[in-house]
Coordinates of C-alpha atoms in Angstrom, one line a residue:
M1 CA 0.0 -0.1 -0.1
R2 CA 2.8 2.4 1.0
A3 CA 4.3 1.2 -2.1
L4 CA 1.4 2.4 -4.3
A5 CA 1.3 6.0 -2.2
I6 CA 4.9 6.7 -3.4
I7 CA 4.2 5.7 -6.8
T8 CA 0.6 8.1 -6.8
L9 CA 3.2 11.2 -6.0
A10 CA 6.1 10.3 -7.8
F11 CA 3.2 10.9 -11.1
A12 CA 1.6 13.6 -9.3
S13 CA 4.9 16.0 -8.7
A14 CA 6.0 14.5 -12.4
A15 CA 2.8 16.7 -14.0
C16 CA 3.4 19.4 -12.1
Q17 CA 7.3 20.0 -13.5
P18 CA 7.1 22.9 -16.1
S19 CA 7.1 21.6 -19.6
A20 CA 10.7 22.7 -21.6
E21 CA 8.8 25.5 -23.7
Q22 CA 7.6 26.8 -20.0
R23 CA 11.4 26.5 -18.8
A24 CA 13.0 28.5 -22.2
A25 CA 10.0 31.1 -21.8
A26 CA 11.1 31.3 -18.2
A27 CA 14.6 31.6 -18.9
K28 CA 14.4 34.4 -21.5
D29 CA 12.2 36.1 -19.6
V30 CA 14.7 36.1 -16.6
I31 CA 17.3 37.3 -19.4
E32 CA 15.4 40.0 -20.9
R33 CA 14.8 41.5 -17.8
Y34 CA 18.3 41.3 -16.7
C35 CA 20.7 41.0 -19.3
T36 CA 20.0 42.7 -22.7
D37 CA 19.8 46.0 -21.5
C38 CA 23.4 45.3 -22.6
H39 CA 24.1 42.2 -23.7
N40 CA 22.1 43.1 -26.9
D41 CA 22.6 43.2 -30.8
A42 CA 23.0 47.2 -30.4
E43 CA 25.9 47.2 -27.7
Q44 CA 27.4 43.9 -27.0
V45 CA 28.9 44.5 -24.0
A46 CA 31.7 42.4 -23.3
D47 CA 31.5 41.6 -27.3
L48 CA 27.9 39.3 -25.9
S49 CA 24.4 39.2 -27.2
L50 CA 21.3 37.7 -25.8
E51 CA 18.7 38.9 -28.4
L52 CA 19.3 35.8 -30.7
I53 CA 19.9 32.6 -28.2
D54 CA 17.7 29.9 -28.6
F55 CA 16.2 29.4 -24.7
A56 CA 15.2 25.8 -26.1
N57 CA 18.0 24.2 -26.8
V58 CA 20.9 25.7 -24.2
H59 CA 23.6 22.6 -25.8
A60 CA 23.6 24.8 -29.3
D61 CA 25.1 27.8 -27.5
R62 CA 27.3 26.0 -24.8
E63 CA 30.3 28.1 -24.9
T64 CA 28.0 31.4 -24.4
W65 CA 26.1 29.9 -21.7
E66 CA 29.2 28.6 -20.3
K67 CA 30.9 32.3 -20.3
V68 CA 28.1 34.0 -18.5
A69 CA 28.4 31.2 -15.7
R70 CA 32.0 31.6 -15.0
K71 CA 31.0 35.7 -14.8
L72 CA 28.0 35.7 -12.4
N73 CA 29.8 33.3 -10.1
A74 CA 33.0 36.0 -10.2
G75 CA 29.8 38.0 -9.2
M76 CA 31.0 40.3 -12.4

């Protein structure tokens, strides 16, 4: 009986997870709010534009995201 409750809970929590599209949209919202004022196609501060990044395919821009992560971890 306990195993059934755990399985039911696992399925219920999996159903509450955001889809890949929802996660990409949320990430895009954050980047647009905090980053693209400077990191856009016109200004390209630090030679970086985040306007055309494909948020649904992070692996396609792996080098860019690694650069962003290093800068954020350094507090820049």
